[in-house]
PDB file of C-alpha atoms in Angstrom:
ATOM      1  CA  MET A   1     -79.001-292.807 -37.091  1.00 83.00           C
ATOM      2  CA  LYS A   2     -82.127-290.992 -37.868  1.00 86.00           C
ATOM      3  CA  LYS A   3     -80.119-288.192 -39.319  1.00 88.00           C
ATOM      4  CA  VAL A   4     -78.293-290.543 -41.602  1.00 89.00           C
ATOM      5  CA  PHE A   5     -81.628-292.110 -42.683  1.00 92.00           C
ATOM      6  CA  LYS A   6     -83.240-289.162 -43.490  1.00 91.00           C
ATOM      7  CA  ARG A   7     -80.128-287.801 -45.608  1.00 88.00           C
ATOM      8  CA  VAL A   8     -80.403-290.995 -47.518  1.00 89.00           C
ATOM      9  CA  LEU A   9     -83.965-290.609 -47.938  1.00 93.00           C
ATOM     10  CA  TYR A  10     -83.492-287.258 -49.417  1.00 91.00           C
ATOM     11  CA  ILE A  11     -80.982-288.250 -51.710  1.00 90.00           C
ATOM     12  CA  ILE A  12     -83.016-291.047 -52.972  1.00 92.00           C
ATOM     13  CA  LEU A  13     -86.338-288.863 -53.326  1.00 94.00           C
ATOM     14  CA  GLY A  14     -83.987-286.234 -55.130  1.00 92.00           C
ATOM     15  CA  TYR A  15     -82.911-288.801 -57.513  1.00 93.00           C
ATOM     16  CA  ILE A  16     -86.219-289.934 -58.214  1.00 93.00           C
ATOM     17  CA  PHE A  17     -87.448-286.100 -58.942  1.00 94.00           C
ATOM     18  CA  PHE A  18     -84.786-285.615 -60.919  1.00 93.00           C
ATOM     19  CA  VAL A  19     -84.917-288.446 -63.120  1.00 94.00           C
ATOM     20  CA  PHE A  20     -88.904-287.596 -63.788  1.00 93.00           C
ATOM     21  CA  ILE A  21     -87.563-283.976 -64.376  1.00 93.00           C
ATOM     22  CA  TYR A  22     -85.105-285.013 -66.795  1.00 92.00           C
ATOM     23  CA  CYS A  23     -87.271-287.469 -68.685  1.00 93.00           C
ATOM     24  CA  PHE A  24     -90.370-285.200 -68.705  1.00 92.00           C
ATOM     25  CA  THR A  25     -87.914-282.423 -70.467  1.00 92.00           C
ATOM     26  CA  GLN A  26     -86.493-284.881 -72.735  1.00 91.00           C
ATOM     27  CA  VAL A  27     -89.935-286.134 -73.917  1.00 91.00           C
ATOM     28  CA  ILE A  28     -91.191-282.495 -74.370  1.00 92.00           C
ATOM     29  CA  ILE A  29     -88.185-281.244 -76.411  1.00 92.00           C
ATOM     30  CA  VAL A  30     -88.530-284.306 -78.684  1.00 91.00           C
ATOM     31  CA  ASN A  31     -92.209-283.709 -79.207  1.00 90.00           C
ATOM     32  CA  LEU A  32     -91.506-280.182 -80.044  1.00 91.00           C
ATOM     33  CA  LEU A  33     -89.165-281.384 -82.608  1.00 91.00           C
ATOM     34  CA  GLY A  34     -91.947-283.377 -84.258  1.00 88.00           C
ATOM     35  CA  PHE A  35     -91.003-286.850 -83.233  1.00 88.00           C
ATOM     36  CA  ARG A  36     -92.990-289.169 -80.893  1.00 87.00           C
ATOM     37  CA  ILE A  37     -91.254-290.829 -77.918  1.00 87.00           C
ATOM     38  CA  SER A  38     -92.530-292.683 -75.159  1.00 87.00           C
ATOM     39  CA  PHE A  39     -91.865-291.474 -71.446  1.00 87.00           C
ATOM     40  CA  LEU A  40     -91.687-294.860 -70.039  1.00 89.00           C
ATOM     41  CA  GLN A  41     -89.019-295.701 -72.663  1.00 89.00           C
ATOM     42  CA  THR A  42     -87.283-292.572 -72.189  1.00 88.00           C
ATOM     43  CA  LEU A  43     -87.405-293.310 -68.348  1.00 88.00           C
ATOM     44  CA  ILE A  44     -85.927-296.740 -68.588  1.00 90.00           C
ATOM     45  CA  GLU A  45     -82.962-295.638 -70.987  1.00 89.00           C
ATOM     46  CA  SER A  46     -81.995-292.680 -68.735  1.00 90.00           C
ATOM     47  CA  ILE A  47     -81.735-294.260 -65.316  1.00 91.00           C
ATOM     48  CA  LEU A  48     -78.106-294.748 -65.334  1.00 91.00           C
ATOM     49  CA  THR A  49     -77.384-291.537 -67.069  1.00 90.00           C
ATOM     50  CA  CYS A  50     -79.253-289.836 -64.523  1.00 91.00           C
ATOM     51  CA  LEU A  51     -77.414-291.534 -61.880  1.00 91.00           C
ATOM     52  CA  PHE A  52     -74.182-290.481 -62.955  1.00 93.00           C
ATOM     53  CA  ILE A  53     -75.267-286.818 -63.565  1.00 92.00           C
ATOM     54  CA  TYR A  54     -77.304-286.785 -60.154  1.00 93.00           C
ATOM     55  CA  LEU A  55     -74.134-288.201 -58.165  1.00 92.00           C
ATOM     56  CA  LEU A  56     -71.913-285.867 -59.652  1.00 94.00           C
ATOM     57  CA  LEU A  57     -74.039-282.908 -58.950  1.00 93.00           C
ATOM     58  CA  CYS A  58     -74.457-284.178 -55.433  1.00 91.00           C
ATOM     59  CA  PHE A  59     -70.620-284.468 -54.893  1.00 92.00           C
ATOM     60  CA  THR A  60     -70.074-281.213 -56.423  1.00 96.00           C
ATOM     61  CA  TYR A  61     -72.560-279.571 -54.357  1.00 93.00           C
ATOM     62  CA  THR A  62     -71.377-281.067 -51.198  1.00 91.00           C
ATOM     63  CA  PHE A  63     -67.635-280.172 -51.926  1.00 96.00           C
ATOM     64  CA  ILE A  64     -68.620-276.549 -52.498  1.00 97.00           C
ATOM     65  CA  LEU A  65     -70.812-276.508 -49.197  1.00 95.00           C
ATOM     66  CA  TYR A  66     -67.751-278.193 -47.555  1.00 95.00           C
ATOM     67  CA  SER A  67     -65.290-275.659 -48.753  1.00 97.00           C
ATOM     68  CA  TYR A  68     -67.347-272.714 -48.174  1.00 96.00           C
ATOM     69  CA  SER A  69     -67.948-273.555 -44.438  1.00 96.00           C
ATOM     70  CA  ASN A  70     -64.217-273.825 -44.127  1.00 96.00           C
ATOM     71  CA  ILE A  71     -63.552-270.368 -45.746  1.00 96.00           C
ATOM     72  CA  ILE A  72     -66.425-269.189 -43.323  1.00 96.00           C
ATOM     73  CA  ALA A  73     -64.797-270.835 -40.251  1.00 96.00           C
ATOM     74  CA  ASN A  74     -61.310-269.527 -41.015  1.00 95.00           C
ATOM     75  CA  LYS A  75     -62.714-266.111 -41.324  1.00 94.00           C
ATOM     76  CA  LEU A  76     -64.621-266.425 -38.153  1.00 94.00           C
ATOM     77  CA  ASN A  77     -61.508-267.654 -36.316  1.00 94.00           C
ATOM     78  CA  LYS A  78     -59.426-264.934 -37.504  1.00 92.00           C
ATOM     79  CA  LYS A  79     -61.907-262.368 -36.154  1.00 90.00           C
ATOM     80  CA  LEU A  80     -62.156-264.456 -32.891  1.00 91.00           C
ATOM     81  CA  GLU A  81     -58.234-264.290 -32.394  1.00 89.00           C
ATOM     82  CA  LYS A  82     -58.277-260.534 -32.947  1.00 87.00           C
ATOM     83  CA  LEU A  83     -60.809-260.274 -30.264  1.00 86.00           C
ATOM     84  CA  LYS A  84     -58.904-262.369 -28.004  1.00 86.00           C
ATOM     85  CA  ASN A  85     -55.599-260.110 -28.700  1.00 83.00           C
ATOM     86  CA  GLY A  86     -57.340-257.108 -27.889  1.00 74.00           C
ATOM     87  CA  GLY A  87     -59.101-256.028 -30.901  1.00 61.00           C
ATOM     88  CA  LYS A  88     -57.961-252.920 -32.765  1.00 61.00           C
ATOM     89  CA  LYS A  89     -56.302-249.926 -30.950  1.00 61.00           C
ATOM     90  CA  ASP A  90     -59.234-248.003 -31.324  1.00 59.00           C
ATOM     91  CA  GLU A  91     -61.368-250.459 -29.366  1.00 54.00           C
ATOM     92  CA  LYS A  92     -59.249-250.357 -26.355  1.00 51.00           C
TER      93      LYS A  92
END
């Protein structure tokens, strides 16, 4: 239960940090182009957009980690099977 709460807290804090970075970057770029835009206005307008992008990135990252873990586990299982079967002929 504690692990789940910690994971959810990390996701929420990561989302908040992601929104602020996204909005801050957008305000800087728009100001460099010569226009004026409010940080608060940008923050309010981009909350749903950032939520979609952040969830997509989280799911992609989780899928990549899961796939990588499976690949590593399969490689280690093959090596373990070789060791159980006596290894290479040179090792006997």
